[in-house]
mmCIF file of C-alpha atoms in Angstrom:
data_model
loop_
_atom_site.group_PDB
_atom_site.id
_atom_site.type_symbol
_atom_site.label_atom_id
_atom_site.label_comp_id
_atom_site.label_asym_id
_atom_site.label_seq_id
_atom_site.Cartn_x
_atom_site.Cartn_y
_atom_site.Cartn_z
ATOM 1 C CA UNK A 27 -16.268 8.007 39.092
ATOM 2 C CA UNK A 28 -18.298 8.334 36.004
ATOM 3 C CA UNK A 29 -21.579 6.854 34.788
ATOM 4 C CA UNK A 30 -20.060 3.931 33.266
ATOM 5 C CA UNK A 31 -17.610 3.175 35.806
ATOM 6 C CA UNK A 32 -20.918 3.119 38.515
ATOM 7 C CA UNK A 33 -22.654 0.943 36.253
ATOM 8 C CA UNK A 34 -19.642 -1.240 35.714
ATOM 9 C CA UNK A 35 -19.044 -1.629 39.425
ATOM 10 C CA UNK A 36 -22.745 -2.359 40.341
ATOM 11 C CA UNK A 37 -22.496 -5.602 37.753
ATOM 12 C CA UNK A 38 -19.590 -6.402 39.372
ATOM 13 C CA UNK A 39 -21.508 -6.407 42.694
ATOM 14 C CA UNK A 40 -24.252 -7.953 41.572
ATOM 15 C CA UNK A 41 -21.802 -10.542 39.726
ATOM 16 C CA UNK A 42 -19.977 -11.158 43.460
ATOM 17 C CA UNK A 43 -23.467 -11.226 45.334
ATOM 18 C CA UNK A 44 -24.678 -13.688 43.175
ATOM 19 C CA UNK A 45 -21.568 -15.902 43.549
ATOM 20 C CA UNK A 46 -21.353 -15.420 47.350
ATOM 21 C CA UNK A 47 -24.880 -16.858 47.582
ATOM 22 C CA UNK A 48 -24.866 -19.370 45.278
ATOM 23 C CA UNK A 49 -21.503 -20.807 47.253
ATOM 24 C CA UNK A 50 -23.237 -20.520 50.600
ATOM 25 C CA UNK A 51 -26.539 -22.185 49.731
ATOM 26 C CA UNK A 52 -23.781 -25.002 47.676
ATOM 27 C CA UNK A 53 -20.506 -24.841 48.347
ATOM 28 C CA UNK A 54 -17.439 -23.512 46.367
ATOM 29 C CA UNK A 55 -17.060 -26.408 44.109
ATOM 30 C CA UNK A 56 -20.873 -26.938 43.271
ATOM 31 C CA UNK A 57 -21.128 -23.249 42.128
ATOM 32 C CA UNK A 58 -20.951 -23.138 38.525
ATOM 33 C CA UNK A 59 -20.952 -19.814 36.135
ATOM 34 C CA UNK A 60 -23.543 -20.521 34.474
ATOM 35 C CA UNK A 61 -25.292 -20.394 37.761
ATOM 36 C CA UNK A 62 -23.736 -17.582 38.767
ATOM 37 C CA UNK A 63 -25.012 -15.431 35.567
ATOM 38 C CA UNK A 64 -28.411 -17.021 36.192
ATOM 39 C CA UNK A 65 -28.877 -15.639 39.637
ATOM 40 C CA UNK A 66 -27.096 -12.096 38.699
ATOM 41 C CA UNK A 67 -29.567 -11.975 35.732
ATOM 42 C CA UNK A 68 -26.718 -11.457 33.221
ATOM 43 C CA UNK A 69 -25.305 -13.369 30.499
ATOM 44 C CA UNK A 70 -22.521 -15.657 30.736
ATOM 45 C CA UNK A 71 -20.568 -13.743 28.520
ATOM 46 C CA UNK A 72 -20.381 -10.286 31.160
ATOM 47 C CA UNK A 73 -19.411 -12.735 33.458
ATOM 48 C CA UNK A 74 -16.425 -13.328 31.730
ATOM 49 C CA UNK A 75 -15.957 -9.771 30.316
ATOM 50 C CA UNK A 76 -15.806 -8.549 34.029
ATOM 51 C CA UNK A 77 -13.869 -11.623 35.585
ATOM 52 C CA UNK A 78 -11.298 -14.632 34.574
ATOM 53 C CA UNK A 79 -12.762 -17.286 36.705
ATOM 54 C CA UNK A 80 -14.764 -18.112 40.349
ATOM 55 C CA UNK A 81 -11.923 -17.695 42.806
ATOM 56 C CA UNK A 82 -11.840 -14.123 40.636
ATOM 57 C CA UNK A 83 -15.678 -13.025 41.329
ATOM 58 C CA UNK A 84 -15.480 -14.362 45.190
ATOM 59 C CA UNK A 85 -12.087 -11.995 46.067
ATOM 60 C CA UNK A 86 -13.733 -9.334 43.659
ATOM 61 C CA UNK A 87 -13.968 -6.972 46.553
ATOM 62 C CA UNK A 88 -10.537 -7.924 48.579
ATOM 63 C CA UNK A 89 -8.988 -7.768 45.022
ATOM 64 C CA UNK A 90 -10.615 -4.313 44.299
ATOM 65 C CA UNK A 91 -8.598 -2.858 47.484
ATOM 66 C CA UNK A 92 -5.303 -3.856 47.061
ATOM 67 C CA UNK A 93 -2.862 -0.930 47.310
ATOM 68 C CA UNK A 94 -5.893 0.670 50.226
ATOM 69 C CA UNK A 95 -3.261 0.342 53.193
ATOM 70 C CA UNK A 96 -0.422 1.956 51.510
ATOM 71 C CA UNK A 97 -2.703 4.384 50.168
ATOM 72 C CA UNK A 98 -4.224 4.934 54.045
ATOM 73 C CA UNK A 99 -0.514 4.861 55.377
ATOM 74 C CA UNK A 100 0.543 7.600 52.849
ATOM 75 C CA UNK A 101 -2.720 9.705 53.687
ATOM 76 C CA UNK A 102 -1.555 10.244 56.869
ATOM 77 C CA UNK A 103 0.946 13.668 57.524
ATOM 78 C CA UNK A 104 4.512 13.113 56.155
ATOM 79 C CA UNK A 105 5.948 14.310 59.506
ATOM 80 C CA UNK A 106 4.162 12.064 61.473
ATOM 81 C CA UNK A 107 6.398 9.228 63.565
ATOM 82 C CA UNK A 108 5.884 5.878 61.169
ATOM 83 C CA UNK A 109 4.543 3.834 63.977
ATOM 84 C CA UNK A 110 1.934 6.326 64.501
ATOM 85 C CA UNK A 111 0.774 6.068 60.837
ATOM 86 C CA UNK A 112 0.671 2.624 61.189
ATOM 87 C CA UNK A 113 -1.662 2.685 63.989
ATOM 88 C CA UNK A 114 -4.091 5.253 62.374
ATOM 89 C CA UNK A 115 -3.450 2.451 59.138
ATOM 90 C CA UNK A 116 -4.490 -0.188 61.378
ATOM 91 C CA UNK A 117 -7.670 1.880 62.748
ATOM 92 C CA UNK A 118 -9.125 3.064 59.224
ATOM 93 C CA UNK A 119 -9.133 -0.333 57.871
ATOM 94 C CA UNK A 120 -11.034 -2.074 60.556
ATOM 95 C CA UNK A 121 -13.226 0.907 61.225
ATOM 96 C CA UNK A 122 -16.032 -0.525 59.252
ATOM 97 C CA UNK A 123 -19.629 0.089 59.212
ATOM 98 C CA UNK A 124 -21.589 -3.167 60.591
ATOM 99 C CA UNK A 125 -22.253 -3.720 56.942
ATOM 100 C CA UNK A 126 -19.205 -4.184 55.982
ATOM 101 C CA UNK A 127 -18.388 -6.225 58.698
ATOM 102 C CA UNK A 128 -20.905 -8.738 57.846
ATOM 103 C CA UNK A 129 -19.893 -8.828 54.346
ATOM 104 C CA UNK A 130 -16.683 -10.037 55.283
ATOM 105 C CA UNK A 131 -17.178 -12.144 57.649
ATOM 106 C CA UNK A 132 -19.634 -13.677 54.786
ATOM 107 C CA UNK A 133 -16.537 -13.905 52.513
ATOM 108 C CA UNK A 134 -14.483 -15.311 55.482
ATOM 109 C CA UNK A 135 -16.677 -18.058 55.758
ATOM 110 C CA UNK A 136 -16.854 -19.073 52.233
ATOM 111 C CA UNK A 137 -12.899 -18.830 52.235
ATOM 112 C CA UNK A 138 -12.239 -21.498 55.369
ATOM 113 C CA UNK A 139 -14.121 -23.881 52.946
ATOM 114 C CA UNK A 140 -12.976 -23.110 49.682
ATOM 115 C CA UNK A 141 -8.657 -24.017 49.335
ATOM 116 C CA UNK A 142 -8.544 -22.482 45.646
ATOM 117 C CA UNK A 143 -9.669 -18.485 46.425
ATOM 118 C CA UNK A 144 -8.042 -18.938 50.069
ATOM 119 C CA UNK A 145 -4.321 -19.563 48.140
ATOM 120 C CA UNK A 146 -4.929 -16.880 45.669
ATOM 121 C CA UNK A 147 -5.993 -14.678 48.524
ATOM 122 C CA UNK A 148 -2.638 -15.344 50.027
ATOM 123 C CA UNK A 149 -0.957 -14.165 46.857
ATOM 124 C CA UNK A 150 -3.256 -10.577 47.157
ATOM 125 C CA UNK A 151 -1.963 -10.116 50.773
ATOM 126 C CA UNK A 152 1.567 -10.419 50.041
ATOM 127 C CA UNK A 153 0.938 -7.519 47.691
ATOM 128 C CA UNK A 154 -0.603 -5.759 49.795
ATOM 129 C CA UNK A 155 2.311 -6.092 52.036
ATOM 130 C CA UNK A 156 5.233 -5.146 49.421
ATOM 131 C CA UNK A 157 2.821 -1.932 48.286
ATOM 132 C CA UNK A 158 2.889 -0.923 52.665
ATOM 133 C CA UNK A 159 6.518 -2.273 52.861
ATOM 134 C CA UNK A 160 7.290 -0.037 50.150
ATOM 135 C CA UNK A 161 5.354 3.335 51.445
ATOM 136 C CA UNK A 162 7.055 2.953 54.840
ATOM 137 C CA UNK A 163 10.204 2.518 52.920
ATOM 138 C CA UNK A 164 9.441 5.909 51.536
ATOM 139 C CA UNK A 165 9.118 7.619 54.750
ATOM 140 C CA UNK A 166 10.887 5.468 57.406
ATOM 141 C CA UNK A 167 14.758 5.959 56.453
ATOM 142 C CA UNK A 168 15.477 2.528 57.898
ATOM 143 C CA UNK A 169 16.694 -0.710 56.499
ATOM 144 C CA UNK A 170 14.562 -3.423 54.561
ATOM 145 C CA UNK A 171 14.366 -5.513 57.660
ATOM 146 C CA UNK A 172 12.498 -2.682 59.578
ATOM 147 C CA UNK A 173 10.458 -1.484 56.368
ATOM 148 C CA UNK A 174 8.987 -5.370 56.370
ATOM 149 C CA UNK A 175 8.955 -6.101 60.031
ATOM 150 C CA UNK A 176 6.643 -2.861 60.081
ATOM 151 C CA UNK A 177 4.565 -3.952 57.244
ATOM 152 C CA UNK A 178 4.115 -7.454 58.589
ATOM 153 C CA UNK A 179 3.002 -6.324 61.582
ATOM 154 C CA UNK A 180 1.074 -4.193 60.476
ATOM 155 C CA UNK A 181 -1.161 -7.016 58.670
ATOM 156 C CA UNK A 182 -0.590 -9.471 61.196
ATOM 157 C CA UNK A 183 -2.526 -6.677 63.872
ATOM 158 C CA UNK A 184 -5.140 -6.620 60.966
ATOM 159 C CA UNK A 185 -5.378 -10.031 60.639
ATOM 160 C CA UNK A 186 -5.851 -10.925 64.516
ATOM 161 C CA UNK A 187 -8.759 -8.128 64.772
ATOM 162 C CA UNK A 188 -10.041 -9.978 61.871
ATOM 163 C CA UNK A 189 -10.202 -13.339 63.448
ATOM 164 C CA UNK A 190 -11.263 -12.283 66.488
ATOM 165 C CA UNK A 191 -14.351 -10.923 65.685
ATOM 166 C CA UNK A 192 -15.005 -14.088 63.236
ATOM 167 C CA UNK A 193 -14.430 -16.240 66.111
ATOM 168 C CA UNK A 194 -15.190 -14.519 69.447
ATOM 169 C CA UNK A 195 -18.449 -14.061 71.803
ATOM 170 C CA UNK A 196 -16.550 -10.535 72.866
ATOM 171 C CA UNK A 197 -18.410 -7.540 71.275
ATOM 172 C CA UNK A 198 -15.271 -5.697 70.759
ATOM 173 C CA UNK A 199 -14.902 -3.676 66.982
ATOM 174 C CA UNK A 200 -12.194 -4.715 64.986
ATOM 175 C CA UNK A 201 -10.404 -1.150 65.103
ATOM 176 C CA UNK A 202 -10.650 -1.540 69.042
ATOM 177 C CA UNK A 203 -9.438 -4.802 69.468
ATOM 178 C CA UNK A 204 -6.622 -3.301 66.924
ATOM 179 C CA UNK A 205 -6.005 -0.267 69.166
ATOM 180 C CA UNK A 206 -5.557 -2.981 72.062
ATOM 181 C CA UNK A 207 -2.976 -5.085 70.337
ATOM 182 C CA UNK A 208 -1.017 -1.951 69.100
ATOM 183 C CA UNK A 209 -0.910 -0.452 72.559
ATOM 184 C CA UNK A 210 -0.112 -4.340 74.143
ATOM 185 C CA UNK A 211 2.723 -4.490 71.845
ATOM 186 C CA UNK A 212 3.989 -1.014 72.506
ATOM 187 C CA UNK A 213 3.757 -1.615 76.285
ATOM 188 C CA UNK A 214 5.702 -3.316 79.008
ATOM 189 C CA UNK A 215 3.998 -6.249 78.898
ATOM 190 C CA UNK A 216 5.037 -6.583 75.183
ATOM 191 C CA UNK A 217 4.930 -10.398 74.250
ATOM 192 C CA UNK A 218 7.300 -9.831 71.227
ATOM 193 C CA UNK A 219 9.962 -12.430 71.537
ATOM 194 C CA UNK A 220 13.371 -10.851 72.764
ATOM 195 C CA UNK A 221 16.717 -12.313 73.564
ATOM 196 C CA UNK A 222 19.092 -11.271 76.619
#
């Protein structure tokens, strides 16, 4: 990354900072742009020139890593079994530092309250699951119904570690409580639904 692209992506930061606060101390609706460029100590007008709207700067880092579990899924060694990928998938994106972890759970927050980002954040996960659908597709040699059952899994693991740690006393890291589901649903005691 050069100079420019650094200096582009620390406005950006300071842009989604700025907005994060501003809706915490306010709520969603009550933050305005103008407010927003205030508190980021920027003009109104890099606002704009960086994003469209508000439900744009509060996804700005969610939006910035669509295409990251594909791209962790096709990191992994081409021979490796699929379901094994997926679990290493699963691992690197909830391995975060406790940083990171607070910074979404920040966002998460903000979201529960605010129905316009939480909808288009719903439209960035579905992406997110076509780009995985179609790197498993790649590798997997199975039909469309596995490729997607695999990728929706795969998110739905991602999304339970997620909500656990939002909404749980237990201590457990996101890529643990992960590893636990993935092994739970691997094992004998499997509570996917089957039919005799």
């Amino acid at each position: 990354m050069g100079l420019r692209e650094k200096k582009a992506q620390r406005v950006r930061e300071t842009i989604h900072h700025a907005m994060l606060t501003l809706v915490e101390r306010d709520g969603y609706e009550a933050a305005t742009i103008e407010q927003v460029a205030e508190r980021a100590e920027v003009a109104i007008s890099t606002v704009y020139r960086y994003f469209a709207n508000k439900d744009a700067i509060l996804l700005d880092p969610v939006e910035r890593d669509v295409g990251a579990y594909a791209a962790l899924f096709r990191a992994r060694p081409a021979d490796e079994d699929v379901a094994v990928s997926l679990g290493w998938t699963v691992h690197a994106i909830l391995d975060r530092t406790p940083e990171r972890r607070a910074a979404v759970r920040r966002l998460r927050a903000q979201l529960d309250h605010a129905p316009g980002p939480r909808a288009r954040l719903w439209d960035i996960l579905h992406r997110e699951q076509v780009l995985l659908e179609d790197a498993i597709a790649e590798r997997s040699g199975r039909d469309q119904l596995w490729n997607a059952a695999a990728s929706h899994l795969t998110l739905m693991i991602v999304r339970m570690a997620g909500d656990h740690e939002r909404g749980s006393l237990d201590d457990t890291a996101p890529a643990d409580y992960g590893d636990r589901i993935i092994a739970m649903l691997r094992g004998p005691d499997s509570p996917l639904p089957v039919r005799d």
